[in-house]
Coordinates of C-alpha atoms and ligand atoms in Angstrom, one line a residue:
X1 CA 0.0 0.0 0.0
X2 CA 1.7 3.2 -1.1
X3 CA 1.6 5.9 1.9
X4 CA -0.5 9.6 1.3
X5 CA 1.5 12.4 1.8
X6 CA -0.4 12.9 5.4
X7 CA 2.0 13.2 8.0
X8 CA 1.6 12.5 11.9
X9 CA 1.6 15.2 14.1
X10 CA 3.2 14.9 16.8
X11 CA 0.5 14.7 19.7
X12 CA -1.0 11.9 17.8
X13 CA 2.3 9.8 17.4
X14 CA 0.7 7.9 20.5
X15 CA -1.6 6.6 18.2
X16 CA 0.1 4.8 15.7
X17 CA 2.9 4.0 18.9
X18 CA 0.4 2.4 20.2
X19 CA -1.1 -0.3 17.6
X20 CA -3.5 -2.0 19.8
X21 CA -6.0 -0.2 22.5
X22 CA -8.6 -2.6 24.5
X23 CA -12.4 -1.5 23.7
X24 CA -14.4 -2.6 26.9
X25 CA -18.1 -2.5 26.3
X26 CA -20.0 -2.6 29.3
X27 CA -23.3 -1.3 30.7
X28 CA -26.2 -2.8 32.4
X29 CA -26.8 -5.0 29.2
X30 CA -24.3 -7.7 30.2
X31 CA -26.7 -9.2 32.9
X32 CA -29.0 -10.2 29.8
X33 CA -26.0 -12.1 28.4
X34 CA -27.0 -10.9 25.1
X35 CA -25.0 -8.3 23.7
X36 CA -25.0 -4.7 24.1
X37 CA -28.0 -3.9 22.0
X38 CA -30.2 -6.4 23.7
X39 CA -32.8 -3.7 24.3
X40 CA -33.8 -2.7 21.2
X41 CA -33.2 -6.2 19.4
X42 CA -35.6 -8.0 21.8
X43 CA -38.1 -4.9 22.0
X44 CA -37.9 -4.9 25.7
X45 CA -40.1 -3.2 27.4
X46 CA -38.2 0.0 28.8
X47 CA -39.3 0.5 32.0
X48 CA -38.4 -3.5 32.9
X49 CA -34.8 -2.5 31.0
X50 CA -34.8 0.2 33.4
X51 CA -35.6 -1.4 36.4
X52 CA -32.3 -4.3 35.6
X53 CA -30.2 -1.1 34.9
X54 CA -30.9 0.4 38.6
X55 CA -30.5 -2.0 40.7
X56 CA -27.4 -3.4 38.9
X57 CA -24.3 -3.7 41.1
X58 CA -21.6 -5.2 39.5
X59 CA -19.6 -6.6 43.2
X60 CA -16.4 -8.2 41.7
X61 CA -15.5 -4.7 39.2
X62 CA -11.9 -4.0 40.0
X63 CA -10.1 -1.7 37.8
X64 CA -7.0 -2.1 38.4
X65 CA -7.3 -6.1 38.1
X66 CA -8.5 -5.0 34.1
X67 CA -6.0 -2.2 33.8
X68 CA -3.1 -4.6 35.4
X69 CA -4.3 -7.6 33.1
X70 CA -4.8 -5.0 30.2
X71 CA -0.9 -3.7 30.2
X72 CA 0.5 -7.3 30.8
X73 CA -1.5 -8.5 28.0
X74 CA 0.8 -5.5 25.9
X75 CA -2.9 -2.8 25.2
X76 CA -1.3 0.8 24.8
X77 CA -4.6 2.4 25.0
X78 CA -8.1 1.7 26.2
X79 CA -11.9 2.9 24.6
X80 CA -15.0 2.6 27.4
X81 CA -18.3 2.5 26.8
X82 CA -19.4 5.9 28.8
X83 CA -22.9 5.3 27.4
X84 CA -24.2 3.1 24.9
X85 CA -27.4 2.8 22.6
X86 CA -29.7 2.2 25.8
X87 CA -28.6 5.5 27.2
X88 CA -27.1 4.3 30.7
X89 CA -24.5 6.6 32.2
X90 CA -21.2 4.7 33.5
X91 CA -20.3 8.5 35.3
X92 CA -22.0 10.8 37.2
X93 CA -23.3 13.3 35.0
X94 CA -25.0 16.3 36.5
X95 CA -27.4 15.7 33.9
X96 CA -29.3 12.8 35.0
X97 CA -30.2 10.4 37.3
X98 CA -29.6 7.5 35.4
X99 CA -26.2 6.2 35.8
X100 CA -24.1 3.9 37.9
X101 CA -23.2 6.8 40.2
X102 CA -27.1 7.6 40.9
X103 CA -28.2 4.3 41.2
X104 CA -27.8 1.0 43.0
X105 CA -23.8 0.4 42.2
X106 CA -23.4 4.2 43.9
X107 CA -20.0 4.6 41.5
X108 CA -18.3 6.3 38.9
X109 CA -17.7 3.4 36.6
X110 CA -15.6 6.0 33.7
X111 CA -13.6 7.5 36.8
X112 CA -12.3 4.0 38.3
X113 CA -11.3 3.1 34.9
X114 CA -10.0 6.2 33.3
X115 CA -7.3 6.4 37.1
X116 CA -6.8 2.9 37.0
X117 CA -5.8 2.6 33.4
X118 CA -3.9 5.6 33.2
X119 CA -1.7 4.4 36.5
X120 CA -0.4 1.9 34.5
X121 CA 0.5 3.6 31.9
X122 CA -2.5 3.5 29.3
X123 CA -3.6 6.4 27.0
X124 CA -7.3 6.8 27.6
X125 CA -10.3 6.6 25.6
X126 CA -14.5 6.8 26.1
X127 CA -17.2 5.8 24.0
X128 CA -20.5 7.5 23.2
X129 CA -23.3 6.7 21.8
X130 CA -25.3 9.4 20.1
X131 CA -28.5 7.4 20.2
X132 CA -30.4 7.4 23.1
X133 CA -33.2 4.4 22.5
X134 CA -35.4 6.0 25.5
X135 CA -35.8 9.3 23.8
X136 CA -38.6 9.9 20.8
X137 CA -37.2 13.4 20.2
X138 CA -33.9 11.9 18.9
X139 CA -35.6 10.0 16.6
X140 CA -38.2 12.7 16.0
X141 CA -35.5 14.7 15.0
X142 CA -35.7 18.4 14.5
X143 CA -37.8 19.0 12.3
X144 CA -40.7 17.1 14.1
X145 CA -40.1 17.8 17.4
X146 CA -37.7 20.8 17.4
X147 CA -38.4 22.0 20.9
X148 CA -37.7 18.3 21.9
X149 CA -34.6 17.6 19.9
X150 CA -33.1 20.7 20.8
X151 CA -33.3 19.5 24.4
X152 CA -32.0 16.3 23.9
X153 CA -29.1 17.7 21.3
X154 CA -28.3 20.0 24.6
X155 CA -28.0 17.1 26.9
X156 CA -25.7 15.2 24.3
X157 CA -23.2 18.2 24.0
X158 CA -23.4 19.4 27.7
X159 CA -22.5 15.3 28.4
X160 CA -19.7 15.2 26.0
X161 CA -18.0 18.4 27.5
X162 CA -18.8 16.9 30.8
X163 CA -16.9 13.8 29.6
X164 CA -14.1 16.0 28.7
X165 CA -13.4 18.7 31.8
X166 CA -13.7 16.2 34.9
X167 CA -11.3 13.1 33.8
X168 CA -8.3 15.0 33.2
X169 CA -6.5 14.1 29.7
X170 CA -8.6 12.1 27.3
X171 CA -7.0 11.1 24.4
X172 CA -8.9 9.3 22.3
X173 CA -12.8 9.8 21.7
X174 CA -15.4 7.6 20.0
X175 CA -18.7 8.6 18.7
X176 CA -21.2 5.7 17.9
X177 CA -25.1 5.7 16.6
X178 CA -25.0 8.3 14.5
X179 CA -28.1 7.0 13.1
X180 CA -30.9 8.8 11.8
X181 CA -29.4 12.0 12.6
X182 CA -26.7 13.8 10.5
X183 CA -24.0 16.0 11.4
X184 CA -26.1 19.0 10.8
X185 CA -28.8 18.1 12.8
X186 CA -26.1 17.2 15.8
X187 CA -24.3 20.3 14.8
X188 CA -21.1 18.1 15.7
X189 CA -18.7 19.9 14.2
X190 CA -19.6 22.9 15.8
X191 CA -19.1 20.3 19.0
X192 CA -15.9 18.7 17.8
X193 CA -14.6 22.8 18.0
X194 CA -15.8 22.9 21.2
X195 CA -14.0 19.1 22.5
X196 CA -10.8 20.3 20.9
X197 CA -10.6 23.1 22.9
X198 CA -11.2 21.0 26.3
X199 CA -8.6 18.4 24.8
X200 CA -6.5 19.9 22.5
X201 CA -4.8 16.8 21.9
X202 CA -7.7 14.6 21.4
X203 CA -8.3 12.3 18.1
X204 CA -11.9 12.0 17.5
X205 CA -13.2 9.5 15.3
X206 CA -15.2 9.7 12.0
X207 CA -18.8 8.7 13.2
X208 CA -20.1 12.1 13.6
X209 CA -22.4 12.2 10.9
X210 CA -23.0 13.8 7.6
X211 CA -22.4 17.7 6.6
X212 CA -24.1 19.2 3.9
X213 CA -20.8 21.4 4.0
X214 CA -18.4 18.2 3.5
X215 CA -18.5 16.1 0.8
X216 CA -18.1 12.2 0.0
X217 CA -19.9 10.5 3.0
X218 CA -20.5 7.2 3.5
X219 CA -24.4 6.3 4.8
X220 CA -23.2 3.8 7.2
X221 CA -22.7 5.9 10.1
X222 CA -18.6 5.5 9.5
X223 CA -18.7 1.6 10.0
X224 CA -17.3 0.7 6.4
X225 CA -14.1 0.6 4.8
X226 CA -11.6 4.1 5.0
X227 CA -11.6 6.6 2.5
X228 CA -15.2 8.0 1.8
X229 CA -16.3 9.6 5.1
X230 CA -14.2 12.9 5.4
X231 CA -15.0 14.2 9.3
X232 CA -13.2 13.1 11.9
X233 CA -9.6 12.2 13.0
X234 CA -9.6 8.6 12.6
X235 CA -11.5 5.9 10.2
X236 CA -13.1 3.1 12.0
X237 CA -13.6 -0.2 10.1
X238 CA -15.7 -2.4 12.1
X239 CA -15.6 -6.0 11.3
X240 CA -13.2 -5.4 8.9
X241 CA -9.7 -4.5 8.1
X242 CA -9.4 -1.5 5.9
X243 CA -6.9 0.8 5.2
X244 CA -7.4 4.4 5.0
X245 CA -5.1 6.5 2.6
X246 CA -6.1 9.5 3.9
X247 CA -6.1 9.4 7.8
X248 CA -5.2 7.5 11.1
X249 CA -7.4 4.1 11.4
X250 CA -8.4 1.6 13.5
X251 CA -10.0 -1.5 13.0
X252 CA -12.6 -2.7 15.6
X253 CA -13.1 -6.4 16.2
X254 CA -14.6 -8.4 18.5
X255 CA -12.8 -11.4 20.4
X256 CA -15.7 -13.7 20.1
X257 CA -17.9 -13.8 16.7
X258 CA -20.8 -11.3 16.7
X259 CA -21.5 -8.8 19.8
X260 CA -19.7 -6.6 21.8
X261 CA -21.3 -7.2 25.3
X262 CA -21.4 -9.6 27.0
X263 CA -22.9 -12.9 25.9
X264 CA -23.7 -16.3 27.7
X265 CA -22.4 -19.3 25.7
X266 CA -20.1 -17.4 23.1
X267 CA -17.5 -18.8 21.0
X268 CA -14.0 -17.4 21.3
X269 CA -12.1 -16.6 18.7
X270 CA -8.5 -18.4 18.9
X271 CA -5.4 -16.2 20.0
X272 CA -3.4 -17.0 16.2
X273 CA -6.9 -15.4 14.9
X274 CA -6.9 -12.1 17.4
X275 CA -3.1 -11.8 16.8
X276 CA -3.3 -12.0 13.0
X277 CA -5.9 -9.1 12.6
X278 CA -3.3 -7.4 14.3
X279 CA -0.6 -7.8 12.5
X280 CA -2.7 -7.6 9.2
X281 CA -3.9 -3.7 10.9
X282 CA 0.1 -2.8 11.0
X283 CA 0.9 -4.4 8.2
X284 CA -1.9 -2.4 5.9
X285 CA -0.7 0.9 7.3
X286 CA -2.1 3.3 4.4
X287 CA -1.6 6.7 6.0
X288 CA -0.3 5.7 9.0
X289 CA -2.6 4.1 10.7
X290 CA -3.4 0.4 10.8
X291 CA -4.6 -0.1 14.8
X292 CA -6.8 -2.7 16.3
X293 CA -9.3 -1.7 19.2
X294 CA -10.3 -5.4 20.2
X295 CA -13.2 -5.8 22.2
X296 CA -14.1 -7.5 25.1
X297 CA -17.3 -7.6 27.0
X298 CA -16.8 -7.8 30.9
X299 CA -19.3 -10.0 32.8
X300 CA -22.3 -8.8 34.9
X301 CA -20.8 -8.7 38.1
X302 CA -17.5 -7.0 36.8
X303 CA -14.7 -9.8 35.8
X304 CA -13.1 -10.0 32.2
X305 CA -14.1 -13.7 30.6
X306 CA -11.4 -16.1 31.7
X307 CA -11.4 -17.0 28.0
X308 CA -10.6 -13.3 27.3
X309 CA -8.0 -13.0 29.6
X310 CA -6.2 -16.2 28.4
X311 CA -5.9 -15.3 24.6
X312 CA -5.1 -11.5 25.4
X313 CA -2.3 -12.5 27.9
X314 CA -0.6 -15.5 25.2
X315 CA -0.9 -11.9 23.1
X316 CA 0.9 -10.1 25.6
X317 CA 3.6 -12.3 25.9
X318 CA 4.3 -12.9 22.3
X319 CA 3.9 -9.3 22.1
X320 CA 6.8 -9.2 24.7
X321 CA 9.0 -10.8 22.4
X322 CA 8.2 -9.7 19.1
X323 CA 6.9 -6.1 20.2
X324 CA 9.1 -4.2 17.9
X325 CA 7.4 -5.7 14.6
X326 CA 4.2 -4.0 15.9
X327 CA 4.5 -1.2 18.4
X328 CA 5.3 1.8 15.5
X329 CA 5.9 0.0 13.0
X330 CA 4.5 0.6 9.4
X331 CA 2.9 -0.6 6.8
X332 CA 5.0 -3.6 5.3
X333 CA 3.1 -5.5 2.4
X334 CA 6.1 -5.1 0.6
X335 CA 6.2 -7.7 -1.3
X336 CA 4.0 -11.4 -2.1
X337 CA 4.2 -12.6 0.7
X338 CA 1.4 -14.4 1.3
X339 CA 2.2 -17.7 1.3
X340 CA 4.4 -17.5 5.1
X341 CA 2.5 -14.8 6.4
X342 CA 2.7 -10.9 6.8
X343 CA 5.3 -8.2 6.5
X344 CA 5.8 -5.2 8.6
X345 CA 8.6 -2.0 8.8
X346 CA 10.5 0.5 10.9
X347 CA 12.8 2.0 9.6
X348 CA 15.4 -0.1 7.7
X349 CA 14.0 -3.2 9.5
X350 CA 11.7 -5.6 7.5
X351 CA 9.8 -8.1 9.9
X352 CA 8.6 -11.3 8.5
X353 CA 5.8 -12.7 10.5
X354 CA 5.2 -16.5 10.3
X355 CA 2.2 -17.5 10.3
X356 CA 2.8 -20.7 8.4
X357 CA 6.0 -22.6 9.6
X358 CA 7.1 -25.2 6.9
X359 CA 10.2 -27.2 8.6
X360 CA 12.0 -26.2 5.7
X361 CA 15.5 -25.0 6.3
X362 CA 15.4 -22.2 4.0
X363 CA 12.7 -19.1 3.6
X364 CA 12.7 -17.3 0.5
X365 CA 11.6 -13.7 0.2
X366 CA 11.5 -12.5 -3.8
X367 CA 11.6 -8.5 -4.7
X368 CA 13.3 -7.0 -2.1
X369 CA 15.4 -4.6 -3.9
X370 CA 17.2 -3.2 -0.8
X371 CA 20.5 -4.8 0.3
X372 CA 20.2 -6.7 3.7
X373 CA 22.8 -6.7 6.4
X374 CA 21.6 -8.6 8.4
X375 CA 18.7 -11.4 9.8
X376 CA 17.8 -12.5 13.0
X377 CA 15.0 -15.1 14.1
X378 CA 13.5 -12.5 16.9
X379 CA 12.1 -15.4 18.7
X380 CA 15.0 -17.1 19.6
X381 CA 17.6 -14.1 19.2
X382 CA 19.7 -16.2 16.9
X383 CA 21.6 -14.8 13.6
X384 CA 20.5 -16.5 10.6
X385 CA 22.8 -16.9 7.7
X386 CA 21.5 -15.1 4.7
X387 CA 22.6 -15.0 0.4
X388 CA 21.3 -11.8 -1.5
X389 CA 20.8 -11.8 -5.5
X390 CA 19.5 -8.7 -7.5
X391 CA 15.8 -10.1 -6.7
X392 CA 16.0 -12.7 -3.7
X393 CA 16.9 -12.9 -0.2
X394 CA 17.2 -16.8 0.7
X395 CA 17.6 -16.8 4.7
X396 CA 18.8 -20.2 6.3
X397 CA 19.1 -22.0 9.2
X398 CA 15.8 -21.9 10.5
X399 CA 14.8 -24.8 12.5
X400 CA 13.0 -27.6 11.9
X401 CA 10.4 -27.0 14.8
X402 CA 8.1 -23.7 15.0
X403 CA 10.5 -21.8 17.8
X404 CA 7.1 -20.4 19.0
X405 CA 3.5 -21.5 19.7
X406 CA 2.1 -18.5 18.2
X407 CA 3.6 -16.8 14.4
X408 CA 7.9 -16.4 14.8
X409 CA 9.3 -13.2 13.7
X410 CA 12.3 -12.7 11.0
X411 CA 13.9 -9.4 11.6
X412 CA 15.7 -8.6 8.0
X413 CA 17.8 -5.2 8.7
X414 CA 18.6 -3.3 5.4
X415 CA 21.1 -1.0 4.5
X416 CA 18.4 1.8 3.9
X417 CA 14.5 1.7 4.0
X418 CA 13.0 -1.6 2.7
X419 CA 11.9 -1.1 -0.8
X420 CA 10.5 -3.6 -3.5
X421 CA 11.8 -4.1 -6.9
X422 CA 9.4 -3.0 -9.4
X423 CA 8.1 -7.0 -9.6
X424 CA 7.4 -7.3 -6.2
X425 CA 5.6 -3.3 -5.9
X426 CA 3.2 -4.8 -8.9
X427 CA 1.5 -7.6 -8.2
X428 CA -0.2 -10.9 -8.9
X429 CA -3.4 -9.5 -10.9
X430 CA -1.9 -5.5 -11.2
X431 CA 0.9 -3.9 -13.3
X432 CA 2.1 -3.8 -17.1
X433 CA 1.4 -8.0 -18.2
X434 CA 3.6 -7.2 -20.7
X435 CA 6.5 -8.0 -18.0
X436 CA 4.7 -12.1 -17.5
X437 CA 4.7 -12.0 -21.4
X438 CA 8.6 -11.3 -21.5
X439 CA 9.5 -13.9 -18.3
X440 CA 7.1 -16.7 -19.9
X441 CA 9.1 -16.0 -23.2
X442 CA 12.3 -15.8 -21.9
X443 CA 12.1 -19.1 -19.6
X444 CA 9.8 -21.0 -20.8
X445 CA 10.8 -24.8 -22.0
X446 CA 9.3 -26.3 -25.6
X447 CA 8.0 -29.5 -24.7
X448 CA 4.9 -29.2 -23.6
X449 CA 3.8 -26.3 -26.4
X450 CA 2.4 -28.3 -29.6
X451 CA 3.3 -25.7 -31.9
X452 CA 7.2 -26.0 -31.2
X453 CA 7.4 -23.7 -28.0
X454 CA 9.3 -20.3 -27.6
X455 CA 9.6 -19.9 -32.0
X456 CA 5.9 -20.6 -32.1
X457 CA 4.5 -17.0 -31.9
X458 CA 2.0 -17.4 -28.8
Ligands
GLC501 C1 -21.8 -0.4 16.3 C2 -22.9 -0.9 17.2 C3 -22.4 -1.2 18.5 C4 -21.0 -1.3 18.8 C5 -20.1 -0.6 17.9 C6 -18.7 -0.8 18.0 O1 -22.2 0.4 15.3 O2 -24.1 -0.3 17.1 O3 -23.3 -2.0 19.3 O4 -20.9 -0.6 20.0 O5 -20.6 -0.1 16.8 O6 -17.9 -0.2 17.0

């Protein structure tokens, strides 16, 4: 993936430090075991979703424990859900009762995480949700019910700056449910104005809604892939992997299949999986960006799944290792490399990560054009013996046995920046095919061509 011209400034260089940030959704939702959106997909009757919210008291929530297990488990950033869909508040907002601080639990669920996280070391993040299922003036909208949407767009900005003044440094915001309303009708820009000056260094993400004023938006509410959405700091893929040319990104993913709360009886998905997505995030880069916010959804009474915490910490320690092939790197995808896994850079390092060991002795990596000095098999620390020609490195010595459960890491270091031969930058079904044309010709035996081979004409 080529890289735009957009450069990093420096109070974002967190970001794309960072990689990989922990997205915790959470709310009163995970007592129903059924995902976060439980309330509207089931049609629940509000005041019964209400009553569950109340009195829930989540006994076992320890902050630290998640923020400890988070930073051993190699997260540089965390994203909490402040308030989603079903409008619940996780803080004490002056501007309403509803909230873990005002009822039963009697706490500020956003400040225990936001201190505990931060202690060790995290860069912080919160979630909102624009949508509010228990109020008919948002989806009334304005001009319907303009005396009532005014109120509620009110209470969404006055929450926001809330969000932003009493939590010291937030670094990292994410809008969500954007749906059916439109930037205009939010007037978020006006409000993103309003955040930067309460957080000058904050990175807000893309799903903020459409302006008549900016072009090219996506009507997915910022979900899809980069590129065609043009407010906000960062692109969020969900569910997918997709580079954006233009701006920061991260990718959002879930650790078990579907949902992001909570769910009785889920399926995980394995650690190889969870670590792949995020080597695939680093190693798409486009401008920059390439992070993965992977989810997990904490338990009623306040624990992280045990089947969470297991793949996240086999993460961590690989990460511990191999940390330096993710942790600001860049995009690699230098060149096919498809067959043994993916490719990331910093620098004049090249990192080959392997996801598929063969046993063979020998790895061969075409269309690197830049000369190597020398490899290393990060995973054990051991120097590998290497032979350049004009378009192959063949690296040797690699032992018989993966040297590591989850994907071992080749560090190639070049003489200067990696760079591909024009081959390798064109590839399998792109570029002139005049080029296969002249290599078929030029190498190709006779045998097998009826017509006499190379002298035939075809
Ligand atoms: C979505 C969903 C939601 C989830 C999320 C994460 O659009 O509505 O439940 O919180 O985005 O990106």
């Amino acid at each position: 993936m080529t890289q735009s011209q957009f450069q990093v400034p420096d109070r974002w260089k967190w970001f794309t430090e960072s990689r990989y940030g922990l997205f915790i959704h959470w709310g009163p939702y995970s007592r129903l075991g059924r995902g976060e959106q439980v309330l509207f997909r089931e049609h629940m009757n509000h005041q019964e979703y209400e009553a569950l919210a109340c009195s829930w008291n989540p006994e076992h929530f320890d902050a630290e424990l998640w923020a400890k297990t988070a930073r051993k488990a190699g997260f540089k950033y965390v994203c909490f859900t402040t308030r989603h869909h079903d409008g619940f508040c996780m803080w004490d907002s002056a501007y309403t009762d509803y909230s873990s601080a005002r009822q039963a639990a009697g706490r500020d669920f956003v400040r225990e995480v936001v201190d505990a996280f931060r202690k060790e070391g995290l860069r912080i993040g919160l979630y909102y949700s624009w949508i509010d299922w228990r109020l008919p003036a948002y989806f009334e909208g304005p001009q319907t019910n303009p005396e009532g949407w005014e109120t509620v767009r009110t209470y969404l900005h006055n929450q926001v700056k809330e969000l932003l003044t009493n939590y010291g440094q937030i670094d990292h915001f994410f809008f969500d449910g954007v749906w059916p309303r439109n930037a205009d009708d939010l007037q978020s820009v006006e409000l993103m104005e309003e955040m930067r000056k309460l957080q000058p260094d904050i990175l807000i993400n893309n799903r903020v809604g459409y302006s008549s004023k900016h072009d090219g938006y996506r009507a997915d509410g910022g979900i899809g892939a980069g590129d065609s959405d043009t407010l906000g700091d960062f692109g969020t893929p969900e569910h997918l992997v997709a580079a954006d040319r233009s701006r920061l990104w991260e990718s959002c993913q879930v650790t078990t299949w579907r949902l992001w709360g909570h769910v009785f009886g889920e399926r995980w998905r394995p650690a190889d999986y969870l670590l792949d997505m995020l080597c695939e995030c680093t190693e798409k880069g486009g401008a920059h960006g390439g992070n993965l916010l992977l989810n997990v959804g904490p338990t009623a009474d306040g624990q992280l799944p045990p089947e969470f915490v297991e793949r996240a910490l086999q993460i961590g320690a690989w990460l511990d290792v191999h940390g330096e092939a993710i942790y600001g790197a860049d995009g690699g995808n230098l060149t096919e490399f498809i067959t043994r896994g993916r490719q990331t850079t910093k620098g004049n390092e090249l990192y080959l990560i392997i996801r598929f060991w063969d046993g063979r002795p020998e790895l061969r990596l075409a269309d690197l054009a830049t000369k190597v000095a020398d490899v290393t098999l990060l995973t054990t620390g051991q120097k590998l013996s290497f032979s350049q020609t004009d378009d192959e490195l063949i690296i040797g010595g690699l032992p018989a046995e993966s040297p590591s459960r989850l994907f071992p890491v080749i560090r190639v270091t070049c003489a200067g920046k990696p760079e591909a031969t024009e081959w390798g930058r064109q590839r399998l079904w792109e570029g002139d095919p005049l080029r296969v044309a002249a290599w078929a010709r030029e190498q190709r035996g006779s045998s097998v061509f009826a017509g006499g081979g190379s002298d035939s004409g075809i």
